[in-house]
Amino acid sequence: MSFPRSGSPAWYDEVTSVLRSFGLALGPEPPQDQSLIAEVKLAAVGTGKTFALAPPHWSAPLPENVVWKPLHQHPLVRRTWAAWPAHSRRRDLAAFITALPTTDL
């Protein structure tokens, strides 16, 4: 179960590329109007006919017939950038930006 490509084309392409590199047959692309509703995804996964990706610190309890397993060696990394006006003097924004983990690209 996935999100439609139109929601985030670059992220969709990266996720599907990584999954295909592991030999997964992904099937058809999700419908463009499909929403990511956790309960629906978990119910579908519970049928045993699909899988879905979820963050490692999922806050909602999983149904008994669903198991969360981390991906081996963390092959998917979501990169996020922050941008703000150069003339900004907001301390709350500075504290937020400072708290973000950074990586070298």
PDB file of C-alpha atoms in Angstrom:
ATOM      1  CA  MET A   1       0.000   0.000   0.000  1.00  0.00           C
ATOM      2  CA  SER A   2       1.453   3.295  -0.980  1.00  0.00           C
ATOM      3  CA  PHE A   3       0.712   6.894  -1.702  1.00  0.00           C
ATOM      4  CA  PRO A   4       0.015   8.124  -5.246  1.00  0.00           C
ATOM      5  CA  ARG A   5       3.013   9.375  -7.216  1.00  0.00           C
ATOM      6  CA  SER A   6       1.320  12.746  -7.741  1.00  0.00           C
ATOM      7  CA  GLY A   7       1.618  13.457  -4.000  1.00  0.00           C
ATOM      8  CA  SER A   8       5.426  13.469  -4.080  1.00  0.00           C
ATOM      9  CA  PRO A   9       6.924  12.299  -7.390  1.00  0.00           C
ATOM     10  CA  ALA A  10      10.597  12.338  -6.327  1.00  0.00           C
ATOM     11  CA  TRP A  11       9.931  10.483  -3.045  1.00  0.00           C
ATOM     12  CA  TYR A  12       7.615   7.982  -4.774  1.00  0.00           C
ATOM     13  CA  ASP A  13      10.288   7.269  -7.414  1.00  0.00           C
ATOM     14  CA  GLU A  14      12.975   6.807  -4.760  1.00  0.00           C
ATOM     15  CA  VAL A  15      10.847   4.460  -2.637  1.00  0.00           C
ATOM     16  CA  THR A  16       9.736   2.325  -5.581  1.00  0.00           C
ATOM     17  CA  SER A  17      13.274   2.200  -6.970  1.00  0.00           C
ATOM     18  CA  VAL A  18      14.691   0.950  -3.658  1.00  0.00           C
ATOM     19  CA  LEU A  19      11.918  -1.618  -3.249  1.00  0.00           C
ATOM     20  CA  ARG A  20      12.402  -2.892  -6.804  1.00  0.00           C
ATOM     21  CA  SER A  21      16.164  -3.157  -6.214  1.00  0.00           C
ATOM     22  CA  PHE A  22      15.319  -5.658  -3.466  1.00  0.00           C
ATOM     23  CA  GLY A  23      13.279  -7.685  -5.970  1.00  0.00           C
ATOM     24  CA  LEU A  24       9.801  -6.661  -4.834  1.00  0.00           C
ATOM     25  CA  ALA A  25       7.034  -6.753  -7.429  1.00  0.00           C
ATOM     26  CA  LEU A  26       5.074  -3.607  -6.615  1.00  0.00           C
ATOM     27  CA  GLY A  27       2.037  -4.061  -8.818  1.00  0.00           C
ATOM     28  CA  PRO A  28       0.049  -1.162 -10.221  1.00  0.00           C
ATOM     29  CA  GLU A  29       0.542   2.416  -9.084  1.00  0.00           C
ATOM     30  CA  PRO A  30      -1.953   3.516  -6.402  1.00  0.00           C
ATOM     31  CA  PRO A  31      -4.957   5.549  -7.594  1.00  0.00           C
ATOM     32  CA  GLN A  32      -4.291   9.299  -7.792  1.00  0.00           C
ATOM     33  CA  ASP A  33      -7.138  10.055  -5.380  1.00  0.00           C
ATOM     34  CA  GLN A  34      -6.053   7.524  -2.736  1.00  0.00           C
ATOM     35  CA  SER A  35      -5.535   8.964   0.745  1.00  0.00           C
ATOM     36  CA  LEU A  36      -3.111   7.611   3.308  1.00  0.00           C
ATOM     37  CA  ILE A  37      -5.405   6.602   6.133  1.00  0.00           C
ATOM     38  CA  ALA A  38      -3.475   4.508   8.660  1.00  0.00           C
ATOM     39  CA  GLU A  39      -6.437   2.352   9.681  1.00  0.00           C
ATOM     40  CA  VAL A  40      -7.160   1.402   6.056  1.00  0.00           C
ATOM     41  CA  LYS A  41      -3.508   0.603   5.381  1.00  0.00           C
ATOM     42  CA  LEU A  42      -3.247  -1.558   8.501  1.00  0.00           C
ATOM     43  CA  ALA A  43      -6.470  -3.401   7.659  1.00  0.00           C
ATOM     44  CA  ALA A  44      -5.167  -4.135   4.167  1.00  0.00           C
ATOM     45  CA  VAL A  45      -1.814  -5.317   5.541  1.00  0.00           C
ATOM     46  CA  GLY A  46      -3.679  -7.524   8.014  1.00  0.00           C
ATOM     47  CA  THR A  47      -5.216  -9.483   5.123  1.00  0.00           C
ATOM     48  CA  GLY A  48      -1.755 -10.792   4.260  1.00  0.00           C
ATOM     49  CA  LYS A  49      -1.985  -9.648   0.634  1.00  0.00           C
ATOM     50  CA  THR A  50      -0.011  -6.409   0.889  1.00  0.00           C
ATOM     51  CA  PHE A  51       2.551  -4.530   2.931  1.00  0.00           C
ATOM     52  CA  ALA A  52       3.027  -0.876   3.810  1.00  0.00           C
ATOM     53  CA  LEU A  53       5.849   1.330   5.021  1.00  0.00           C
ATOM     54  CA  ALA A  54       5.616   3.052   8.395  1.00  0.00           C
ATOM     55  CA  PRO A  55       7.959   5.173  10.498  1.00  0.00           C
ATOM     56  CA  PRO A  56       9.979   3.401  13.205  1.00  0.00           C
ATOM     57  CA  HIS A  57       8.246   5.142  16.106  1.00  0.00           C
ATOM     58  CA  TRP A  58       4.653   4.500  15.037  1.00  0.00           C
ATOM     59  CA  SER A  59       2.447   6.010  17.738  1.00  0.00           C
ATOM     60  CA  ALA A  60      -0.723   3.968  17.195  1.00  0.00           C
ATOM     61  CA  PRO A  61      -0.891   0.350  18.378  1.00  0.00           C
ATOM     62  CA  LEU A  62      -0.616  -2.208  15.590  1.00  0.00           C
ATOM     63  CA  PRO A  63      -3.317  -4.848  15.163  1.00  0.00           C
ATOM     64  CA  GLU A  64      -2.329  -8.275  16.521  1.00  0.00           C
ATOM     65  CA  ASN A  65      -1.943  -9.713  12.997  1.00  0.00           C
ATOM     66  CA  VAL A  66       0.449  -6.939  11.834  1.00  0.00           C
ATOM     67  CA  VAL A  67       4.174  -6.846  12.613  1.00  0.00           C
ATOM     68  CA  TRP A  68       6.549  -3.909  12.190  1.00  0.00           C
ATOM     69  CA  LYS A  69      10.064  -4.815  11.025  1.00  0.00           C
ATOM     70  CA  PRO A  70      12.833  -2.312  10.243  1.00  0.00           C
ATOM     71  CA  LEU A  71      14.269  -2.296   6.728  1.00  0.00           C
ATOM     72  CA  HIS A  72      17.738  -3.830   6.586  1.00  0.00           C
ATOM     73  CA  GLN A  73      20.493  -1.186   6.653  1.00  0.00           C
ATOM     74  CA  HIS A  74      18.017   1.713   6.373  1.00  0.00           C
ATOM     75  CA  PRO A  75      17.893   1.939   2.538  1.00  0.00           C
ATOM     76  CA  LEU A  76      15.284   4.738   2.556  1.00  0.00           C
ATOM     77  CA  VAL A  77      16.223   8.162   3.876  1.00  0.00           C
ATOM     78  CA  ARG A  78      13.784  11.061   3.624  1.00  0.00           C
ATOM     79  CA  ARG A  79      15.668  14.276   3.112  1.00  0.00           C
ATOM     80  CA  THR A  80      14.064  17.497   4.264  1.00  0.00           C
ATOM     81  CA  TRP A  81      15.330  21.030   3.851  1.00  0.00           C
ATOM     82  CA  ALA A  82      14.466  24.131   5.811  1.00  0.00           C
ATOM     83  CA  ALA A  83      14.347  27.594   4.279  1.00  0.00           C
ATOM     84  CA  TRP A  84      13.633  30.941   5.874  1.00  0.00           C
ATOM     85  CA  PRO A  85      14.193  34.641   5.134  1.00  0.00           C
ATOM     86  CA  ALA A  86      17.831  35.683   5.577  1.00  0.00           C
ATOM     87  CA  HIS A  87      16.745  38.722   7.587  1.00  0.00           C
ATOM     88  CA  SER A  88      14.756  36.639  10.118  1.00  0.00           C
ATOM     89  CA  ARG A  89      15.637  37.177  13.784  1.00  0.00           C
ATOM     90  CA  ARG A  90      13.139  34.704  15.214  1.00  0.00           C
ATOM     91  CA  ARG A  91      14.656  32.807  18.144  1.00  0.00           C
ATOM     92  CA  ASP A  92      12.025  30.050  17.982  1.00  0.00           C
ATOM     93  CA  LEU A  93      12.935  29.365  14.349  1.00  0.00           C
ATOM     94  CA  ALA A  94      16.649  29.383  15.183  1.00  0.00           C
ATOM     95  CA  ALA A  95      16.088  26.870  17.997  1.00  0.00           C
ATOM     96  CA  PHE A  96      14.046  24.645  15.688  1.00  0.00           C
ATOM     97  CA  ILE A  97      16.674  24.694  12.913  1.00  0.00           C
ATOM     98  CA  THR A  98      19.473  24.022  15.400  1.00  0.00           C
ATOM     99  CA  ALA A  99      17.595  20.987  16.751  1.00  0.00           C
ATOM    100  CA  LEU A 100      17.282  19.353  13.311  1.00  0.00           C
ATOM    101  CA  PRO A 101      19.752  16.540  12.662  1.00  0.00           C
ATOM    102  CA  THR A 102      22.119  17.287   9.795  1.00  0.00           C
ATOM    103  CA  THR A 103      23.925  15.095   7.320  1.00  0.00           C
ATOM    104  CA  ASP A 104      26.479  15.740   4.649  1.00  0.00           C
ATOM    105  CA  LEU A 105      25.134  15.320   1.125  1.00  0.00           C
TER     106      LEU A 105
END
